[in-house]
Structures are given as C-alpha cells and as structure tokens.
PDB file of C-alpha atoms in Angstrom:
ATOM      1  CA  MET A   1      36.764  48.316  71.297  1.00 47.00           C
ATOM      2  CA  ALA A   2      39.972  47.635  73.572  1.00 46.00           C
ATOM      3  CA  ARG A   3      39.640  49.464  76.853  1.00 49.00           C
ATOM      4  CA  ARG A   4      42.410  52.871  76.982  1.00 49.00           C
ATOM      5  CA  ASP A   5      44.855  51.001  79.855  1.00 49.00           C
ATOM      6  CA  HIS A   6      44.836  47.981  78.230  1.00 49.00           C
ATOM      7  CA  PRO A   7      48.419  46.300  77.883  1.00 53.00           C
ATOM      8  CA  ASP A   8      48.854  46.268  74.659  1.00 61.00           C
ATOM      9  CA  ASN A   9      47.911  50.147  74.341  1.00 64.00           C
ATOM     10  CA  PRO A  10      50.883  51.536  72.156  1.00 66.00           C
ATOM     11  CA  TYR A  11      50.519  54.725  73.372  1.00 63.00           C
ATOM     12  CA  LEU A  12      50.427  53.390  77.484  1.00 63.00           C
ATOM     13  CA  ALA A  13      53.296  51.036  76.453  1.00 63.00           C
ATOM     14  CA  ALA A  14      54.686  53.926  74.789  1.00 61.00           C
ATOM     15  CA  ARG A  15      54.652  55.897  78.154  1.00 62.00           C
ATOM     16  CA  GLN A  16      55.838  52.673  80.003  1.00 63.00           C
ATOM     17  CA  GLU A  17      58.863  52.490  78.215  1.00 62.00           C
ATOM     18  CA  TRP A  18      60.062  56.018  78.522  1.00 60.00           C
ATOM     19  CA  ASN A  19      59.435  56.146  81.875  1.00 60.00           C
ATOM     20  CA  GLU A  20      61.895  53.057  82.403  1.00 60.00           C
ATOM     21  CA  ARG A  21      64.461  54.155  80.035  1.00 59.00           C
ATOM     22  CA  TYR A  22      64.560  58.255  80.437  1.00 58.00           C
ATOM     23  CA  GLY A  23      62.677  58.853  84.056  1.00 60.00           C
ATOM     24  CA  SER A  24      66.023  57.226  86.184  1.00 65.00           C
ATOM     25  CA  TYR A  25      68.240  59.838  83.839  1.00 63.00           C
ATOM     26  CA  VAL A  26      65.920  62.702  84.538  1.00 63.00           C
ATOM     27  CA  LYS A  27      65.949  61.749  88.519  1.00 68.00           C
ATOM     28  CA  ALA A  28      69.613  61.085  88.841  1.00 67.00           C
ATOM     29  CA  ALA A  29      69.973  64.480  87.154  1.00 67.00           C
ATOM     30  CA  SER A  30      67.704  66.168  89.717  1.00 73.00           C
ATOM     31  CA  ALA A  31      69.781  64.374  92.475  1.00 74.00           C
ATOM     32  CA  TRP A  32      72.982  65.685  91.261  1.00 75.00           C
ATOM     33  CA  ARG A  33      71.769  69.653  90.781  1.00 77.00           C
ATOM     34  CA  ILE A  34      70.638  69.059  94.850  1.00 82.00           C
ATOM     35  CA  VAL A  35      74.536  67.380  94.447  1.00 76.00           C
ATOM     36  CA  GLY A  36      76.080  70.300  92.840  1.00 78.00           C
ATOM     37  CA  ILE A  37      74.044  73.166  95.203  1.00 84.00           C
ATOM     38  CA  THR A  38      74.741  71.863  97.881  1.00 84.00           C
ATOM     39  CA  GLY A  39      77.883  71.388  97.470  1.00 79.00           C
ATOM     40  CA  MET A  40      78.575  74.788  96.533  1.00 83.00           C
ATOM     41  CA  ALA A  41      76.477  76.227  99.466  1.00 82.00           C
ATOM     42  CA  MET A  42      79.720  74.186 101.621  1.00 84.00           C
ATOM     43  CA  ALA A  43      82.531  75.990  99.750  1.00 81.00           C
ATOM     44  CA  VAL A  44      80.860  79.482  99.934  1.00 82.00           C
ATOM     45  CA  ILE A  45      80.179  78.608 103.661  1.00 85.00           C
ATOM     46  CA  GLY A  46      84.041  77.462 104.335  1.00 80.00           C
ATOM     47  CA  PHE A  47      85.247  80.367 101.927  1.00 77.00           C
ATOM     48  CA  SER A  48      83.741  82.840 104.422  1.00 80.00           C
ATOM     49  CA  TYR A  49      84.475  81.744 107.126  1.00 75.00           C
ATOM     50  CA  ALA A  50      88.120  80.607 105.961  1.00 75.00           C
ATOM     51  CA  LEU A  51      88.503  84.720 105.377  1.00 75.00           C
ATOM     52  CA  TYR A  52      86.837  85.833 108.532  1.00 72.00           C
ATOM     53  CA  GLN A  53      89.315  83.499 110.156  1.00 69.00           C
ATOM     54  CA  SER A  54      91.723  85.408 108.315  1.00 67.00           C
ATOM     55  CA  THR A  55      91.061  88.483 109.804  1.00 69.00           C
ATOM     56  CA  GLN A  56      91.701  87.565 113.459  1.00 65.00           C
ATOM     57  CA  VAL A  57      94.566  85.659 113.336  1.00 55.00           C
ATOM     58  CA  LYS A  58      97.575  87.407 115.881  1.00 62.00           C
ATOM     59  CA  LEU A  59     100.934  86.730 116.195  1.00 63.00           C
ATOM     60  CA  VAL A  60     102.349  86.016 119.656  1.00 60.00           C
ATOM     61  CA  PRO A  61     106.288  86.925 120.007  1.00 62.00           C
ATOM     62  CA  TYR A  62     107.717  84.433 121.878  1.00 57.00           C
ATOM     63  CA  ILE A  63     110.586  86.450 123.558  1.00 59.00           C
ATOM     64  CA  VAL A  64     113.952  85.149 124.990  1.00 57.00           C
ATOM     65  CA  GLU A  65     116.400  87.382 126.680  1.00 59.00           C
ATOM     66  CA  VAL A  66     120.405  86.067 127.412  1.00 58.00           C
ATOM     67  CA  ASP A  67     122.791  87.601 129.201  1.00 56.00           C
ATOM     68  CA  LYS A  68     126.113  89.280 128.316  1.00 58.00           C
ATOM     69  CA  LEU A  69     127.580  85.906 127.284  1.00 55.00           C
ATOM     70  CA  GLY A  70     124.350  84.979 125.148  1.00 56.00           C
ATOM     71  CA  THR A  71     122.736  82.725 127.388  1.00 55.00           C
ATOM     72  CA  ALA A  72     119.698  82.126 128.009  1.00 51.00           C
ATOM     73  CA  ALA A  73     118.505  83.599 130.587  1.00 51.00           C
ATOM     74  CA  VAL A  74     114.602  84.048 130.428  1.00 52.00           C
ATOM     75  CA  ALA A  75     112.520  83.280 127.931  1.00 52.00           C
ATOM     76  CA  GLY A  76     108.456  83.054 127.463  1.00 56.00           C
ATOM     77  CA  TYR A  77     105.383  84.329 125.202  1.00 51.00           C
ATOM     78  CA  PRO A  78     105.070  88.568 126.916  1.00 54.00           C
ATOM     79  CA  GLN A  79     102.097  86.965 129.442  1.00 53.00           C
ATOM     80  CA  GLN A  80     104.533  84.319 131.315  1.00 48.00           C
ATOM     81  CA  ILE A  81     107.671  87.504 131.128  1.00 48.00           C
ATOM     82  CA  GLU A  82     107.994  89.937 134.476  1.00 52.00           C
ATOM     83  CA  TYR A  83     106.894  93.351 133.308  1.00 54.00           C
ATOM     84  CA  ALA A  84     110.342  95.278 132.538  1.00 66.00           C
ATOM     85  CA  ASP A  85     112.540  93.214 134.969  1.00 79.00           C
ATOM     86  CA  PRO A  86     115.107  94.767 137.043  1.00 85.00           C
ATOM     87  CA  ARG A  87     118.032  93.521 134.738  1.00 86.00           C
ATOM     88  CA  VAL A  88     116.284  95.503 131.946  1.00 87.00           C
ATOM     89  CA  VAL A  89     115.099  98.390 133.657  1.00 90.00           C
ATOM     90  CA  ARG A  90     119.657  98.657 135.040  1.00 91.00           C
ATOM     91  CA  ALA A  91     120.611  98.123 131.311  1.00 91.00           C
ATOM     92  CA  THR A  92     118.435 101.005 129.818  1.00 92.00           C
ATOM     93  CA  LEU A  93     119.269 103.486 132.734  1.00 95.00           C
ATOM     94  CA  GLY A  94     122.823 102.698 131.405  1.00 94.00           C
ATOM     95  CA  GLY A  95     122.116 103.204 127.848  1.00 94.00           C
ATOM     96  CA  PHE A  96     120.431 106.402 128.713  1.00 96.00           C
ATOM     97  CA  ILE A  97     123.641 107.899 130.645  1.00 97.00           C
ATOM     98  CA  THR A  98     125.860 106.334 127.468  1.00 96.00           C
ATOM     99  CA  SER A  99     123.406 108.690 125.238  1.00 96.00           C
ATOM    100  CA  PHE A 100     123.154 111.385 127.610  1.00 97.00           C
ATOM    101  CA  ARG A 101     127.170 112.025 127.962  1.00 97.00           C
ATOM    102  CA  SER A 102     128.500 110.682 124.581  1.00 97.00           C
ATOM    103  CA  ILE A 103     129.979 113.013 122.459  1.00 97.00           C
ATOM    104  CA  THR A 104     130.522 112.000 118.951  1.00 96.00           C
ATOM    105  CA  PRO A 105     131.959 114.230 115.847  1.00 95.00           C
ATOM    106  CA  ASP A 106     130.116 112.019 113.834  1.00 95.00           C
ATOM    107  CA  ALA A 107     126.345 114.457 113.858  1.00 95.00           C
ATOM    108  CA  VAL A 108     124.016 111.610 112.412  1.00 95.00           C
ATOM    109  CA  VAL A 109     124.930 109.659 115.251  1.00 96.00           C
ATOM    110  CA  GLN A 110     125.413 111.954 117.866  1.00 96.00           C
ATOM    111  CA  LYS A 111     121.416 113.320 116.985  1.00 96.00           C
ATOM    112  CA  GLN A 112     120.490 109.520 117.852  1.00 94.00           C
ATOM    113  CA  TYR A 113     122.112 109.612 120.906  1.00 96.00           C
ATOM    114  CA  ILE A 114     119.931 112.763 122.005  1.00 96.00           C
ATOM    115  CA  ASP A 115     116.519 110.963 120.848  1.00 94.00           C
ATOM    116  CA  ARG A 116     117.332 108.121 122.757  1.00 94.00           C
ATOM    117  CA  THR A 117     117.835 110.502 125.508  1.00 96.00           C
ATOM    118  CA  TYR A 118     114.534 112.575 125.786  1.00 96.00           C
ATOM    119  CA  ALA A 119     112.525 108.942 124.355  1.00 94.00           C
ATOM    120  CA  LEU A 120     112.731 108.533 128.349  1.00 95.00           C
ATOM    121  CA  LEU A 121     112.058 112.012 129.568  1.00 96.00           C
ATOM    122  CA  ARG A 122     108.311 113.549 129.279  1.00 93.00           C
ATOM    123  CA  THR A 123     107.708 117.310 129.167  1.00 92.00           C
ATOM    124  CA  SER A 124     106.578 117.864 132.735  1.00 91.00           C
ATOM    125  CA  ASP A 125     109.203 115.852 134.798  1.00 95.00           C
ATOM    126  CA  PRO A 126     111.987 118.093 136.515  1.00 96.00           C
ATOM    127  CA  SER A 127     114.580 115.836 134.650  1.00 97.00           C
ATOM    128  CA  THR A 128     113.198 117.029 131.507  1.00 96.00           C
ATOM    129  CA  GLU A 129     114.264 120.779 132.718  1.00 96.00           C
ATOM    130  CA  LYS A 130     118.061 119.594 134.170  1.00 97.00           C
ATOM    131  CA  ILE A 131     118.891 118.086 130.803  1.00 97.00           C
ATOM    132  CA  ASN A 132     117.362 120.915 128.485  1.00 96.00           C
ATOM    133  CA  ASN A 133     119.200 123.079 131.208  1.00 96.00           C
ATOM    134  CA  TRP A 134     122.883 120.731 130.319  1.00 96.00           C
ATOM    135  CA  PHE A 135     122.267 120.790 126.928  1.00 96.00           C
ATOM    136  CA  ARG A 136     122.082 124.528 126.627  1.00 95.00           C
ATOM    137  CA  GLY A 137     125.313 125.454 128.490  1.00 95.00           C
ATOM    138  CA  ASN A 138     127.264 121.917 127.238  1.00 95.00           C
ATOM    139  CA  SER A 139     126.246 121.451 123.427  1.00 95.00           C
ATOM    140  CA  PRO A 140     127.628 118.366 122.445  1.00 96.00           C
ATOM    141  CA  PHE A 141     127.925 119.560 118.878  1.00 96.00           C
ATOM    142  CA  GLU A 142     129.924 122.668 119.197  1.00 95.00           C
ATOM    143  CA  LYS A 143     132.261 120.079 121.929  1.00 95.00           C
ATOM    144  CA  ALA A 144     133.052 117.630 118.546  1.00 95.00           C
ATOM    145  CA  LYS A 145     134.556 120.393 117.660  1.00 94.00           C
ATOM    146  CA  SER A 146     137.719 119.932 119.657  1.00 95.00           C
ATOM    147  CA  ALA A 147     137.225 116.695 122.144  1.00 96.00           C
ATOM    148  CA  THR A 148     135.283 113.014 122.419  1.00 96.00           C
ATOM    149  CA  VAL A 149     133.743 111.257 125.565  1.00 97.00           C
ATOM    150  CA  ALA A 150     132.793 108.068 125.662  1.00 97.00           C
ATOM    151  CA  ILE A 151     131.407 106.806 128.365  1.00 96.00           C
ATOM    152  CA  GLU A 152     131.659 103.138 130.674  1.00 96.00           C
ATOM    153  CA  VAL A 153     128.972 102.015 132.830  1.00 96.00           C
ATOM    154  CA  ASN A 154     130.365 100.643 136.176  1.00 96.00           C
ATOM    155  CA  ASN A 155     127.373 100.135 138.085  1.00 94.00           C
ATOM    156  CA  VAL A 156     123.916 100.590 138.484  1.00 95.00           C
ATOM    157  CA  VAL A 157     122.384  99.724 141.971  1.00 94.00           C
ATOM    158  CA  ALA A 158     118.767  99.990 142.818  1.00 93.00           C
ATOM    159  CA  LEU A 159     118.117 101.915 145.822  1.00 94.00           C
ATOM    160  CA  SER A 160     114.321 101.421 145.682  1.00 90.00           C
ATOM    161  CA  ASN A 161     111.871  99.815 143.571  1.00 86.00           C
ATOM    162  CA  GLN A 162     111.883 103.487 141.906  1.00 91.00           C
ATOM    163  CA  SER A 163     115.434 104.941 142.897  1.00 94.00           C
ATOM    164  CA  TYR A 164     118.799 103.386 141.292  1.00 96.00           C
ATOM    165  CA  GLN A 165     121.999 104.753 141.603  1.00 96.00           C
ATOM    166  CA  ILE A 166     124.744 105.017 138.716  1.00 97.00           C
ATOM    167  CA  ASP A 167     128.239 105.534 138.809  1.00 97.00           C
ATOM    168  CA  TRP A 168     130.236 106.063 135.686  1.00 97.00           C
ATOM    169  CA  THR A 169     133.841 107.084 134.041  1.00 97.00           C
ATOM    170  CA  GLU A 170     134.023 109.476 131.412  1.00 97.00           C
ATOM    171  CA  PHE A 171     136.955 109.216 128.675  1.00 97.00           C
ATOM    172  CA  GLU A 172     138.312 112.154 126.926  1.00 97.00           C
ATOM    173  CA  ARG A 173     140.230 112.454 123.727  1.00 96.00           C
ATOM    174  CA  ASP A 174     141.153 115.281 121.272  1.00 95.00           C
ATOM    175  CA  ARG A 175     140.475 115.141 118.409  1.00 91.00           C
ATOM    176  CA  LYS A 176     143.533 113.301 117.542  1.00 92.00           C
ATOM    177  CA  GLY A 177     142.684 110.216 119.883  1.00 91.00           C
ATOM    178  CA  LYS A 178     144.542 111.027 122.845  1.00 95.00           C
ATOM    179  CA  GLU A 179     143.138 111.132 126.323  1.00 95.00           C
ATOM    180  CA  THR A 180     143.163 114.364 127.976  1.00 95.00           C
ATOM    181  CA  ALA A 181     140.796 113.622 131.265  1.00 95.00           C
ATOM    182  CA  THR A 182     139.581 110.557 133.167  1.00 96.00           C
ATOM    183  CA  ARG A 183     135.890 111.613 135.148  1.00 96.00           C
ATOM    184  CA  ARG A 184     133.828 110.012 137.336  1.00 97.00           C
ATOM    185  CA  PHE A 185     130.795 110.539 137.730  1.00 97.00           C
ATOM    186  CA  ARG A 186     127.335 109.442 140.204  1.00 97.00           C
ATOM    187  CA  GLY A 187     123.998 109.983 139.426  1.00 97.00           C
ATOM    188  CA  ILE A 188     120.456 109.117 141.140  1.00 97.00           C
ATOM    189  CA  ALA A 189     117.137 108.098 138.798  1.00 97.00           C
ATOM    190  CA  THR A 190     114.026 108.176 140.389  1.00 96.00           C
ATOM    191  CA  VAL A 191     111.772 105.949 137.409  1.00 95.00           C
ATOM    192  CA  THR A 192     108.612 105.170 136.528  1.00 92.00           C
ATOM    193  CA  LEU A 193     107.010 102.905 134.113  1.00 89.00           C
ATOM    194  CA  THR A 194     104.293 103.222 131.542  1.00 86.00           C
ATOM    195  CA  PRO A 195     103.699 100.785 128.581  1.00 79.00           C
ATOM    196  CA  PRO A 196     104.228 102.181 125.638  1.00 76.00           C
ATOM    197  CA  HIS A 197     101.899 101.759 122.689  1.00 75.00           C
ATOM    198  CA  ASP A 198     102.704 104.052 120.420  1.00 76.00           C
ATOM    199  CA  GLU A 199     104.947 102.717 117.824  1.00 76.00           C
ATOM    200  CA  GLU A 200     107.571 105.412 117.607  1.00 77.00           C
ATOM    201  CA  ILE A 201     107.766 105.019 121.043  1.00 78.00           C
ATOM    202  CA  ILE A 202     107.925 101.825 121.088  1.00 79.00           C
ATOM    203  CA  ARG A 203     111.277 101.285 119.126  1.00 82.00           C
ATOM    204  CA  LEU A 204     112.834 104.090 121.168  1.00 86.00           C
ATOM    205  CA  ASN A 205     111.694 103.355 124.620  1.00 87.00           C
ATOM    206  CA  PRO A 206     110.095  99.587 124.262  1.00 84.00           C
ATOM    207  CA  ILE A 207     109.372  98.934 128.212  1.00 85.00           C
ATOM    208  CA  GLY A 208     108.341 102.337 128.550  1.00 88.00           C
ATOM    209  CA  LEU A 209     110.826 103.478 131.082  1.00 92.00           C
ATOM    210  CA  TYR A 210     110.458 106.867 132.169  1.00 95.00           C
ATOM    211  CA  LEU A 211     113.379 109.119 134.503  1.00 96.00           C
ATOM    212  CA  ARG A 212     110.728 111.373 136.197  1.00 96.00           C
ATOM    213  CA  ASP A 213     113.940 113.030 137.828  1.00 97.00           C
ATOM    214  CA  PHE A 214     117.776 112.346 138.012  1.00 97.00           C
ATOM    215  CA  ASP A 215     120.604 114.458 139.732  1.00 97.00           C
ATOM    216  CA  TRP A 216     124.562 113.308 138.629  1.00 97.00           C
ATOM    217  CA  THR A 217     127.598 114.831 140.636  1.00 96.00           C
ATOM    218  CA  ALA A 218     131.237 114.698 140.112  1.00 95.00           C
ATOM    219  CA  GLN A 219     133.207 112.078 141.884  1.00 92.00           C
ATOM    220  CA  LEU A 220     136.320 112.615 143.024  1.00 80.00           C
TER     221      LEU A 220
END
C-alpha cells in the first residue's frame, strides 16, 4: 500500500498543482484588495481635508490708494497701511461738507446726501443735535423747489490729531441755472475714529470717522 504523502498520490499532486496554479492569483487578489481599500481611505481623507481647507479660505484684499491724477500713492495689504491716513480723513470731511450742504432738485440724490451726512454722526454727540436743528429750519427739499446749492471744498487743515478746519464755498443758483449768491464758510470739526464692523456702516463710512462736534460760520 502506497504512503499518503507519496509524490505519486493523485490527491497530493492535484493540491500541489492547484496551489501552484491558482494560489498566486488568490494572493494577488488579496493584495489588490488591500491596495484598493488603502487607496479609498486615502481618497476619503484627502477629500475631507480639501473640504475643510475650502471652509478656511480667507480673501486678503490688496489696497491701492490713488491721488487726484490717478497715480498710486499708497499700496499694500491692510495691515501694512496706516489706518485712516490723514489724506483719507481730509477727503472724508470734504465729502461730509458736500453731502451736508448740497441741495439738488433730485429727491433721491438729496436723500443720499442726507444718509451720507448722518453716516458720520452719532446720536449722543453734540454735532448731531446741531445738524438736526439746521435741517429742522432749513429743509433741503423745500429749498430745492426754488434753488440749488453746489459746494466747493477749498481747504481741509488739521489743527490737531482730532480737530480740522474746513473752508468751503457755496454757489446758489435759481431753478433756471442763474447764479444768485456765492457764500464762503468755515467749519471746525472735532473727530474720532472707530473702526466699523457692520457692513451697512462700512459702505457709507468705511474708515469709521465720526464728528463729535461741529461748528460753522459764514465768512465775509
């Protein structure tokens, strides 16, 4: 009787043949499954990280300030630029005077002027009460029925780091366009800076400049 592990045993020979022929395929398939699972895991991790990064993206604006001729005066990222450059403060005050004193027959534009005026005023400051009183006795909408007023800001000079002198000229014309009066004014504005955070405020008062007090008189 032949021994069970004899090389001529047909069962052992068949098993050996199967191992040689198909065993390598089984091992390869197992290896590829591991590779596939590993690749899928890496893809999930990569996608998750990319999704996380997309939620962390922040746009950093690059600001270029130009002068009246369009030449770049200051440029850089916000943290590199001095907050509320004195030139910007002067320009903002000039814009305030234009909005406060201009009179136009276009009611929509006139309302925009008033909105821009009050964007630089705070309820608790004396300047607000003074300008409220002015508007109570000098409605620009009533004035616009018979005349218009154009403003030319002549000069804005810093008296200190909080006070500015503003000189301007007002040109009054009747509704036919004929100039009826020319007046010169001088105002003293005491200002404060509060960086804005509200989007609506940023649109009208981007540097957060507020007039704490404001007095003006006509010049002879």
